[in-house]
Short mmCIF file of C-alpha atoms in Angstrom, two decimals:
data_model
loop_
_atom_site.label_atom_id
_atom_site.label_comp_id
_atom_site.label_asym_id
_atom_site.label_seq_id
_atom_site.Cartn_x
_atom_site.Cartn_y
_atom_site.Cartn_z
CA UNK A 270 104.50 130.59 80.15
CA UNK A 271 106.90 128.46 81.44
CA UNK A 272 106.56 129.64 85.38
CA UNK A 273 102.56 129.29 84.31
CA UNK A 274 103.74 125.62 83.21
CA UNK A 275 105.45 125.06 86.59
CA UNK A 276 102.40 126.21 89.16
CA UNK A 277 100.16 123.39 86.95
CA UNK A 278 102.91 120.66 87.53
CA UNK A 279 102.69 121.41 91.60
CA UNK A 280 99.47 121.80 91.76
CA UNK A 281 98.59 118.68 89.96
CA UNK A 282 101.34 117.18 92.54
CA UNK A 283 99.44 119.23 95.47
CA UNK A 284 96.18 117.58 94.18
CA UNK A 285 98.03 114.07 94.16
CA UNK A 286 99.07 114.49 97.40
CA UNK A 287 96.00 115.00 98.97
CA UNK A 288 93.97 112.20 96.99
CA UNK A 289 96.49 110.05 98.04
CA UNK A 290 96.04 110.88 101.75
CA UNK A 291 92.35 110.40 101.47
CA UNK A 292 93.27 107.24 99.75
CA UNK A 293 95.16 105.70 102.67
CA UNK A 294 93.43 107.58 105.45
CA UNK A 295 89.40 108.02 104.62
CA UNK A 296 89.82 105.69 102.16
CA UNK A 297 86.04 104.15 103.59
CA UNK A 298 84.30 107.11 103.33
CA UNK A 299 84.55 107.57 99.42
CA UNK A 300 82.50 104.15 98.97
CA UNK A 301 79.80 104.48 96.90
CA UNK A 302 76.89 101.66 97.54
CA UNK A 303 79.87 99.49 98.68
CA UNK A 304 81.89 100.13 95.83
CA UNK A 305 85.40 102.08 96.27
CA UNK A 306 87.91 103.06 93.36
CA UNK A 307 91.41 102.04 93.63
CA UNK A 308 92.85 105.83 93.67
CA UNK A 309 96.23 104.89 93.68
CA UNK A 310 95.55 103.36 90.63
CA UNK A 311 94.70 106.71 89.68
CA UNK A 312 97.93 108.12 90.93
CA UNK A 313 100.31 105.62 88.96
CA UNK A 314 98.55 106.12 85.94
CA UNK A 315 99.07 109.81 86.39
CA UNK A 316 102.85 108.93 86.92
CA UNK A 317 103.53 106.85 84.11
CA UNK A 318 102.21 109.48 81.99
CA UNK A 319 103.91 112.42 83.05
CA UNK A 320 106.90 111.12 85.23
CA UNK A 321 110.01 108.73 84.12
CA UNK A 322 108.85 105.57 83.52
CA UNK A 323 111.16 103.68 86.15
CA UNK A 324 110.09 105.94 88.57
CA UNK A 325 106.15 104.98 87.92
CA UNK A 326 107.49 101.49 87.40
CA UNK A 327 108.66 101.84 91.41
CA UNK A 328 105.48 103.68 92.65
CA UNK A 329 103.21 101.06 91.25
CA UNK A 330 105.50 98.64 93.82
CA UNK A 331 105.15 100.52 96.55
CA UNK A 332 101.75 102.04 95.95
CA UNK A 333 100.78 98.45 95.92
CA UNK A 334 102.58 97.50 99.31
CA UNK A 335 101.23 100.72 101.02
CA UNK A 336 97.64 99.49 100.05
CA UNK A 337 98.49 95.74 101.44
CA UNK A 338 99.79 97.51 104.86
CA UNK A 339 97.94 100.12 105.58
CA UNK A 340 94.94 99.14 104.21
CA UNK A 341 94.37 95.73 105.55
CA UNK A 342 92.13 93.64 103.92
CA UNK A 343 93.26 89.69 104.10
CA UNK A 344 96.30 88.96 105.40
CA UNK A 345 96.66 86.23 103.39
CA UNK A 346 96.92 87.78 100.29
CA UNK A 347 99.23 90.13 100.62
CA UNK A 348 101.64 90.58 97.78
CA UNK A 349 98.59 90.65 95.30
CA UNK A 350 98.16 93.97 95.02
CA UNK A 351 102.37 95.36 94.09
CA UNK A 352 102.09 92.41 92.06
CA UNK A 353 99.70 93.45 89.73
CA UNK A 354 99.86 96.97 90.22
CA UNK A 355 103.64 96.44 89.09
CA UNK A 356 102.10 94.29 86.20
CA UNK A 357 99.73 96.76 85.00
CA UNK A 358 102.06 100.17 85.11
CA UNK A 359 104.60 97.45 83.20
CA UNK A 360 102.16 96.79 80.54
CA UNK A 361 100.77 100.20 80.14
CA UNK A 362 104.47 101.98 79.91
CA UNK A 363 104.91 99.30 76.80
CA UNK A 364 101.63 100.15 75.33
CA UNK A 365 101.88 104.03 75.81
CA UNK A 366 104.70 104.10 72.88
CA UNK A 367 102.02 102.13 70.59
CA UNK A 368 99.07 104.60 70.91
CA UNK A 369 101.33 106.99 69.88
CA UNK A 370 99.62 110.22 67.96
CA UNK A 371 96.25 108.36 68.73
CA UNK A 372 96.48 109.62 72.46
CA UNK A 373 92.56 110.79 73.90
CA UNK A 374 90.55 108.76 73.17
CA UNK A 375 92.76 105.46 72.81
CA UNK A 376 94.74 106.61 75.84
CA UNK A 377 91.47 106.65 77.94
CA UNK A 378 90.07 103.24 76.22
CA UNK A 379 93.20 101.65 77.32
CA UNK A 380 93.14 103.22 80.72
CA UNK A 381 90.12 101.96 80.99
CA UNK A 382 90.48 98.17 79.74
CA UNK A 383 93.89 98.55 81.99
CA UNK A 384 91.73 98.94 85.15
CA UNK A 385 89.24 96.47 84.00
CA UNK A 386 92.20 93.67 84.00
CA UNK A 387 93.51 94.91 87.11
CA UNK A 388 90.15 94.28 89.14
CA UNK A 389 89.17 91.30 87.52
CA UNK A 390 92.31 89.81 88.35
CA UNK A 391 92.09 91.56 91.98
CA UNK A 392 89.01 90.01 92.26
CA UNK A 393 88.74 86.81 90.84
CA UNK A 394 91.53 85.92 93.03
CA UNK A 395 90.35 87.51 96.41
CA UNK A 396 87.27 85.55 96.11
CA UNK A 397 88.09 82.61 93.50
CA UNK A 398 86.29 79.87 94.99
CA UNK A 399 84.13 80.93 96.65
CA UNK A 400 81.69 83.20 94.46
CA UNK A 401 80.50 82.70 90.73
CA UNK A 402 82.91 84.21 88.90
CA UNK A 403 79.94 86.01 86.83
CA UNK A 404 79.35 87.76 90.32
CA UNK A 405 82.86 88.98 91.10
CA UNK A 406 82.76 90.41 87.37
CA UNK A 407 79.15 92.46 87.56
CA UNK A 408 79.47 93.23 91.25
CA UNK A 409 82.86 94.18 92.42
CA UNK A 410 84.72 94.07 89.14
CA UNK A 411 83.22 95.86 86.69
CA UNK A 412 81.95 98.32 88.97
CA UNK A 413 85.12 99.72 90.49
CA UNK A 414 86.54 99.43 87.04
CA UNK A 415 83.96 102.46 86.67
CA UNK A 416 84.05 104.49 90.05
CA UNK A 417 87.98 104.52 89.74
CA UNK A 418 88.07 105.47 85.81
CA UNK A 419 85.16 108.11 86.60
CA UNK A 420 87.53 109.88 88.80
CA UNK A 421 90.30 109.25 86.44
CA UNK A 422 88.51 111.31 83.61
CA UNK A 423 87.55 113.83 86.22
CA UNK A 424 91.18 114.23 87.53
CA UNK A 425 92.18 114.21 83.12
CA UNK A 426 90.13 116.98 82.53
CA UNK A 427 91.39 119.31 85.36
CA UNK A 428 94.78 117.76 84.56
CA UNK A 429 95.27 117.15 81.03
CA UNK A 430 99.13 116.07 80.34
CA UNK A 431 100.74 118.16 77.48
CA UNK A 432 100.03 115.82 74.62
CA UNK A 433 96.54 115.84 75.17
CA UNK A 434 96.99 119.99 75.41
CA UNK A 435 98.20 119.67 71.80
CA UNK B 39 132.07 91.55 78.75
CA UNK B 40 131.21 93.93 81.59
CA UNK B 41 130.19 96.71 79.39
CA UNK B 42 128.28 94.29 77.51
CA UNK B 43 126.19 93.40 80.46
CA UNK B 44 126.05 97.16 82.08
CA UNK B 45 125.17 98.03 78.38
CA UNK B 46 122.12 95.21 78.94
CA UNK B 47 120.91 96.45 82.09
CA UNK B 48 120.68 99.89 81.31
CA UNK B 49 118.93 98.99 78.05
CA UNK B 50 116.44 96.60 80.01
CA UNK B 51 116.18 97.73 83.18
CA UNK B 52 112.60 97.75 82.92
CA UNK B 53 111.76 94.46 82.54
CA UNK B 54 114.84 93.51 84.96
CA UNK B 55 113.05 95.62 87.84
CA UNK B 56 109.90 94.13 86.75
CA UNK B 57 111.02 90.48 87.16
CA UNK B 58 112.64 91.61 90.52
CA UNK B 59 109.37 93.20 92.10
CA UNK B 60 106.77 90.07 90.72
CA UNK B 61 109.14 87.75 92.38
CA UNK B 62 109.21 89.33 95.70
CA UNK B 63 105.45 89.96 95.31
CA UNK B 64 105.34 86.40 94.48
CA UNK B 65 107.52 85.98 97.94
CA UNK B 66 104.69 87.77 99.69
CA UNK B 67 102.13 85.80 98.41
CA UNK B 68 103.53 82.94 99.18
CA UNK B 69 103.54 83.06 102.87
CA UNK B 70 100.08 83.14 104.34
CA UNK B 71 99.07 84.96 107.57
CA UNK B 72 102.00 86.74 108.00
CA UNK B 73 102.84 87.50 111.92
CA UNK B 74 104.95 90.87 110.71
CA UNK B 75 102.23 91.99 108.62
CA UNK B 76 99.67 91.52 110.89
CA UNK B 77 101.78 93.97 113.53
CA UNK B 78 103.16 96.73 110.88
CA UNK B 79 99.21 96.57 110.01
CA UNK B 80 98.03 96.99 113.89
CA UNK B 81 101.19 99.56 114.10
CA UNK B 82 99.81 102.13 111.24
CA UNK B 83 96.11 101.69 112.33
CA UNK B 84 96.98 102.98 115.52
CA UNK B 85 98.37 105.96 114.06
CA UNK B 86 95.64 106.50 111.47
CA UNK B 87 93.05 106.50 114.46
CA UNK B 88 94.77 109.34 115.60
CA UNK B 89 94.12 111.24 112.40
CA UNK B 90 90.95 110.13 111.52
CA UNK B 91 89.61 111.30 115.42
CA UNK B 92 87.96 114.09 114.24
CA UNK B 93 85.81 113.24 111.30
CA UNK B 94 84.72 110.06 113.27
CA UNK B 95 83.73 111.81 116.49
CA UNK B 96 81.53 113.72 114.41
CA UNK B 97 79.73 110.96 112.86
CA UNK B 98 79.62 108.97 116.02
CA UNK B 99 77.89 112.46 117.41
CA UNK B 100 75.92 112.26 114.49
CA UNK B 101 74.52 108.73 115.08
CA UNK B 102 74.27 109.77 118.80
CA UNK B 103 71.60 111.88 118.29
CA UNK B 104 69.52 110.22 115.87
CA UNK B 105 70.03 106.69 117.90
CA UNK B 106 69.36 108.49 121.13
CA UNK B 107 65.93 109.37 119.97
CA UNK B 108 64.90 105.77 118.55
CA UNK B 109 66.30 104.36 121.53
CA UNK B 110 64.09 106.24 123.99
CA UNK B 111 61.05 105.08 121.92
CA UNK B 112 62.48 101.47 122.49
CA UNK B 113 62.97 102.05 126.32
CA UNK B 114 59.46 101.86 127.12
CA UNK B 115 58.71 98.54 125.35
CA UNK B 116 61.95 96.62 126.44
CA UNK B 117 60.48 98.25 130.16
CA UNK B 118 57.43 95.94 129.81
CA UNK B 119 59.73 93.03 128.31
CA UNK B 120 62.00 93.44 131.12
CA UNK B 121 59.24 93.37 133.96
CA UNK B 122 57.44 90.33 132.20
CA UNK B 123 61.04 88.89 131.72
CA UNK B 124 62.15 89.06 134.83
CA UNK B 125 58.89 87.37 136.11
CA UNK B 126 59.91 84.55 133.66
CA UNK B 127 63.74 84.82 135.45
CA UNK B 128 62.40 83.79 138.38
CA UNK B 129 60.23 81.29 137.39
CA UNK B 130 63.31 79.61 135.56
CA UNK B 131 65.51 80.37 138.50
CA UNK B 132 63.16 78.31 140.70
CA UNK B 133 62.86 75.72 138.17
CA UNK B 134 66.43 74.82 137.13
CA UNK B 135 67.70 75.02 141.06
CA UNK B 136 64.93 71.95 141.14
CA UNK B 137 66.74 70.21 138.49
CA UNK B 138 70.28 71.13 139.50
CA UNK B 139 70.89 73.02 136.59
CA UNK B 140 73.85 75.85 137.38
CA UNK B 141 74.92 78.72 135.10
CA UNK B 142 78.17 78.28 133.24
CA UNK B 143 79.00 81.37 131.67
CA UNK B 144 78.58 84.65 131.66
CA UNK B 145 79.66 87.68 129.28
CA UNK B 146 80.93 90.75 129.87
CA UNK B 147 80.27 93.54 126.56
CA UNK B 148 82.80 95.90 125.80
CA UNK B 149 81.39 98.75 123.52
CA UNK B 150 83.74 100.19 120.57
CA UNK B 151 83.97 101.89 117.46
CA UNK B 152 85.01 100.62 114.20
CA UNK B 153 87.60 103.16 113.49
CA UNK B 154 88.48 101.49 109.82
CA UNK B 155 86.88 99.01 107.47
CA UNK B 156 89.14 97.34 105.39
CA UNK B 157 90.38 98.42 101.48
CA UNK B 158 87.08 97.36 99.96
CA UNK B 159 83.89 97.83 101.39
CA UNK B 160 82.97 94.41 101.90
CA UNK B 161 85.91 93.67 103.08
CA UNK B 162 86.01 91.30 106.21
CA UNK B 163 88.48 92.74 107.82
CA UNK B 164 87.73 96.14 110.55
CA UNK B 165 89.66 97.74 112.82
CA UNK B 166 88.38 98.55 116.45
CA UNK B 167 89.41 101.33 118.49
CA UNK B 168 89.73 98.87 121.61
CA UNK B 169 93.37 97.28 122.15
CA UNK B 170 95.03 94.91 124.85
CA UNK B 171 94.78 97.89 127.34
CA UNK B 172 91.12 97.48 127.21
CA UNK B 173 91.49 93.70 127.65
CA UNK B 174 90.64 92.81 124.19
CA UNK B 175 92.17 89.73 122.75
CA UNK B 176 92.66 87.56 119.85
CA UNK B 177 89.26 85.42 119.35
CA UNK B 178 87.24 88.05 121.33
CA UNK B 179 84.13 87.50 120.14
CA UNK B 180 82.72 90.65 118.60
CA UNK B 181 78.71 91.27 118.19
CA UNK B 182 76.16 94.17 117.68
CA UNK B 183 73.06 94.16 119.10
CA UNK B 184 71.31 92.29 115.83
CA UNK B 185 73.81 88.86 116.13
CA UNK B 186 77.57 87.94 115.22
CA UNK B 187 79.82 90.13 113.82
CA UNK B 188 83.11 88.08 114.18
CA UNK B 189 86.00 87.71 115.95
CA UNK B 190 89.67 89.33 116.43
CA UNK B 191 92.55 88.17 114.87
CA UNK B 192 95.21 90.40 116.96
CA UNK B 193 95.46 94.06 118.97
CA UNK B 194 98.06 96.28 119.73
CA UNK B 195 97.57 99.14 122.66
CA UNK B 196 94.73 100.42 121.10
CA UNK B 197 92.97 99.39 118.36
CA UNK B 198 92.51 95.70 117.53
CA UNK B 199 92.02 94.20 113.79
CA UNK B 200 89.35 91.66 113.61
CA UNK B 201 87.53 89.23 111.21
CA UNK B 202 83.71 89.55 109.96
CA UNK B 203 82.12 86.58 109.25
CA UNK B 204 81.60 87.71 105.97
CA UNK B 205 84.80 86.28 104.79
CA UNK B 206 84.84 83.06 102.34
CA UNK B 207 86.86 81.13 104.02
CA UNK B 208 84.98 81.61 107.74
CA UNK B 209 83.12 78.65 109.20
CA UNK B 210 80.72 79.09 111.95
CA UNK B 211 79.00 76.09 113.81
CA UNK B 212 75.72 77.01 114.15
CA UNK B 213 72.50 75.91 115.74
CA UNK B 214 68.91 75.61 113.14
CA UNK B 215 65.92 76.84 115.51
CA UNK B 216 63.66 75.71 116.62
CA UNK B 217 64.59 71.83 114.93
CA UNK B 218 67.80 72.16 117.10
CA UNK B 219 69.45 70.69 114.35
CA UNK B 220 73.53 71.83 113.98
CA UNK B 221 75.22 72.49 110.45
CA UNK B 222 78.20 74.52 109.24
CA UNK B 223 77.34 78.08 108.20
CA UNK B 224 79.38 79.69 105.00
CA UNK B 225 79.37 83.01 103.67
CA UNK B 226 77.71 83.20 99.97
CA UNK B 227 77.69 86.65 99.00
CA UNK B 228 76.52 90.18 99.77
CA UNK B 229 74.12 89.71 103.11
CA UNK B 230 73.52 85.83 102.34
CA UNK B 231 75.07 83.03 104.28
CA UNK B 232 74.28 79.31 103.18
CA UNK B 233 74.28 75.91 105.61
CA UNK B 234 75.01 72.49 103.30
CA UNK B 235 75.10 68.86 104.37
CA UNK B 236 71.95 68.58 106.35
CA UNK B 237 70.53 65.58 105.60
CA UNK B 238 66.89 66.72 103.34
CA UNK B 239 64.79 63.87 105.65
CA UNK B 240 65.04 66.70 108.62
CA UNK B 241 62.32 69.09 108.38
CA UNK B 242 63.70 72.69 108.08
CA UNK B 243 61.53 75.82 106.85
CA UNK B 244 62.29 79.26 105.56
CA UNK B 245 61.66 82.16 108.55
CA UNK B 246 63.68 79.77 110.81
CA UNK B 247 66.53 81.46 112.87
CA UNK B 248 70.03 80.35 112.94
CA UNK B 249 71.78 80.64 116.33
CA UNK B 250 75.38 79.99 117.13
CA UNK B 251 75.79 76.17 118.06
CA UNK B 252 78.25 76.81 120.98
CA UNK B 253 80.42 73.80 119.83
CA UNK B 254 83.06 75.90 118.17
CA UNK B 255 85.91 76.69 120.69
CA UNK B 256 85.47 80.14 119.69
CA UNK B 257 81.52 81.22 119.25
CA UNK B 258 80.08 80.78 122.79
CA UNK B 259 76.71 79.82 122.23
CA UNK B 260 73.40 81.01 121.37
CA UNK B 261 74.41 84.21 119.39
CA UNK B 262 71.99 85.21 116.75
CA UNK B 263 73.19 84.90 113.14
CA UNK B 264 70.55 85.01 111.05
CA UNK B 265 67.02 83.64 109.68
CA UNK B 266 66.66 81.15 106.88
CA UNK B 267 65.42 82.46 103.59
CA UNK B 268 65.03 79.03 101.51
CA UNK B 269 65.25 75.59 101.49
CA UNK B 270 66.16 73.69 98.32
CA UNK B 271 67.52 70.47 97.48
CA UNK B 272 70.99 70.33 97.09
CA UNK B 273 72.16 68.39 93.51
CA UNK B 274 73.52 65.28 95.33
CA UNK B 275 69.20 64.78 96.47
CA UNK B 276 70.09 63.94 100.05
CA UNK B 277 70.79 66.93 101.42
CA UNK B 278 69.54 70.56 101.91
CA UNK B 279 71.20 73.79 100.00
CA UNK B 280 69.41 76.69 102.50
CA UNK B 281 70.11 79.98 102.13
CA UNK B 282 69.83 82.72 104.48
CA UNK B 283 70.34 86.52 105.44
CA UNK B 284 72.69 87.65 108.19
CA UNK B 285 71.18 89.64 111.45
CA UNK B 286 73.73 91.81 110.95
CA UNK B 287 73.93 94.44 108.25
CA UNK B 288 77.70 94.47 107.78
CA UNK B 289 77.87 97.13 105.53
CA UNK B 290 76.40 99.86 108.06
CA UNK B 291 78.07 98.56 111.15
CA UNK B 292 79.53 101.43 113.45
CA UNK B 293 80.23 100.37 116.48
CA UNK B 294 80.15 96.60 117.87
CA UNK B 295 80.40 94.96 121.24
CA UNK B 296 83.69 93.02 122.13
CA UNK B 297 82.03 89.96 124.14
CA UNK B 298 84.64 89.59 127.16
CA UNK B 299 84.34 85.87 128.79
CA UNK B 300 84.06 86.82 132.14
CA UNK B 301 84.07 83.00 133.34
CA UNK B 302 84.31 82.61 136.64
#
């Protein structure tokens, strides 16, 4: 039972692994009508879930300086992204206590509201200024919010954690 | 008093390590157009062309093929535009050497592949897989063969980062034809680009094409950009608000040309 336990936890890090190279390598071939998800999003979630929380609380830092250097997008806003990556994992390791025996369904509703923030913040200040802010929401925002929590749901299912096993 | 403290830190080390990584974010953010950046950026995409190799050789094969065939349809009708072209050539030749005119420039394209296309798709930013050992600079121009595409902002041996028009804060002087009248082109959104602060007593209709103005110290002129779509009235009631759709389609660019000032 608990070697069974043990193959689960490395594959699910296996599986990690590899989404996060096709995150930072291919990461413009899994664009769907111009729309991409945010898969290390995916990751950290996945790590504040299941690993220590300082250790997700670092990841979400570094995840979010990765994506700013190896993914270049402007130049001139990097910092944006370990900032409110760090923001978010913050946020959701002091809400994750609250939802307490409520986890499914609440879990997933706050998952998803917590990538909903993260883009429209991502967003709104990429291209604050310069589009109507109703556009950013529709058209990037709300849209990656639902690529990137798709996967999410996939990756749950295959994955559940052990509360969600109970 | 120590314990006290270490007793604080262990109990909020949380939020301590939160407050520590916003304010270097914050640090980050702060300082625009980083030079370091910029190379540890150029640095990595040199090593993810490496990786990717295989997956985009087989696209580019891909393309090949299906281009090769559309292209050979095209070969006989740019034949007869060439022929009646180069009559025209000649004509002009004769022409300008009677009114002195002379040549100034001329432009030397450097085919390459984009090799990486920024975080989100409509991001402005690519990545080339042409560096300073292929002669490619910062403010290369870069085009494909349907108008501008941008321009570089730096290389390293082998692949070069560069800018897309399509980025908010890009301004391109550009050139309304056939009124020969010059505004400031801006991105909008999606495909669209819009031109303000033409005065609305010049006469300028939708179908129109806008050309690079050749002003700019960076566009050399007389690149396509695009064709007008409408012409409204901007609030102010003296002058235009047009909108209009790029020559380019940004989203299914592949490969573009580096355009290599060969000024002589």
């Amino acid at each position: 039972m608990i070697e069974s336990k043990q193959k689960s936890f490395w594959l699910l890090y296996l599986v990690m692994g590899l989404v996060f190279i096709l995150s930072v390598i291919f990461n413009e071939y899994i664009d769907i009508a111009g729309v991409r998800p945010d898969i290390l999003l995916i990751i950290l979630i996945f790590l504040a879930t299941r690993e220590k929380k300082l250790i997700a609380l670092c990841a979400a830092f570094f995840f979010g300086l990765i994506q700013d250097v190896v993914l270049p997008g402007d130049a001139e806003y990097w910092g944006l992204a370990p900032l409110l990556k760090t923001l978010l994992i913050f946020s959701f390791l002091k809400i994750i206590p609250l939802i307490g025996k409520f986890r499914g369904f609440i879990l997933h509703l706050t998952v998803f509201s917590g990538f909903l923030v993260y883009f429209v913040f991502y967003n709104l200040f990429y291209y604050s200024g310069f589009m109507d802010p109703f556009v950013i929401f529709y058209r990037y925002a709300l849209t990656e919010t639902i690529y990137t929590f798709l996967i999410y749901l996939l990756l749950n299912m295959i994955f559940p954690s052990a509360d969600q096993k109970r | 008093m120590f314990s006290k403290l270490y007793d604080f830190i262990i109990r909020k080390h949380l939020e301590i390590l939160t407050f520590i990584f916003v304010l270097i974010s914050l640090g980050f953010l702060s300082q625009t157009e980083s030079n370091v950046v910029l190379k540890v950026q150029n640095a990595w995409q040199d090593i993810s062309v490496v990786l990717k190799r295989p997956v985009v050789e087989r696209q580019r094969k891909q393309k090949i093929i299906e281009e090769n065939s559309q292209l050979r349809m095209n070969i006989f009708k740019l034949n007869q535009e060439v022929s009646r072209l180069q009559n025209l050539d000649s004509e002009n030749a004769r022409l300008r050497s009677m009114l002195a005119f002379k040549d100034t420039s001329h432009y030397e394209l450097l085919p390459t592949l984009i090799v990486y296309k920024g975080f989100k798709n409509e991001n402005s930013v690519i990545t080339i897989d042409k560096g300073h050992k292929d002669g490619v600079k910062a403010n290369d121009v870069i085009v494909d063969k349907d108008g501008l595409v941008g321009k570089i902002i730096s290389s390293s041996a082998s692949t070069s980062l560069a800018n897309m028009i399509i980025e908010p804060d890009v301004r391109v002087s550009v050139r309304i034809n056939p009124s020969r009248v010059y505004g400031i082109l801006k991105w909008h959104h999606g495909n669209t680009f819009i031109i303000e602060d033409i005065p609305s007593t010049i006469d300028i209709k939708p179908g129109w094409s806008v050309t690079t103005s050749g002003l700019s110290e960076v566009y050399p002129p007389d690149i396509p950009v695009g064709v007008i779509s409408e012409v409204l009235i901007s609030e102010n009631g003296f002058t235009h608000h047009i909108e209009g759709n790029y020559n380019v389609t940004f989203n299914n660019l592949k490969e573009v040309f580096v355009l290599k000032n060969d000024r002589k």
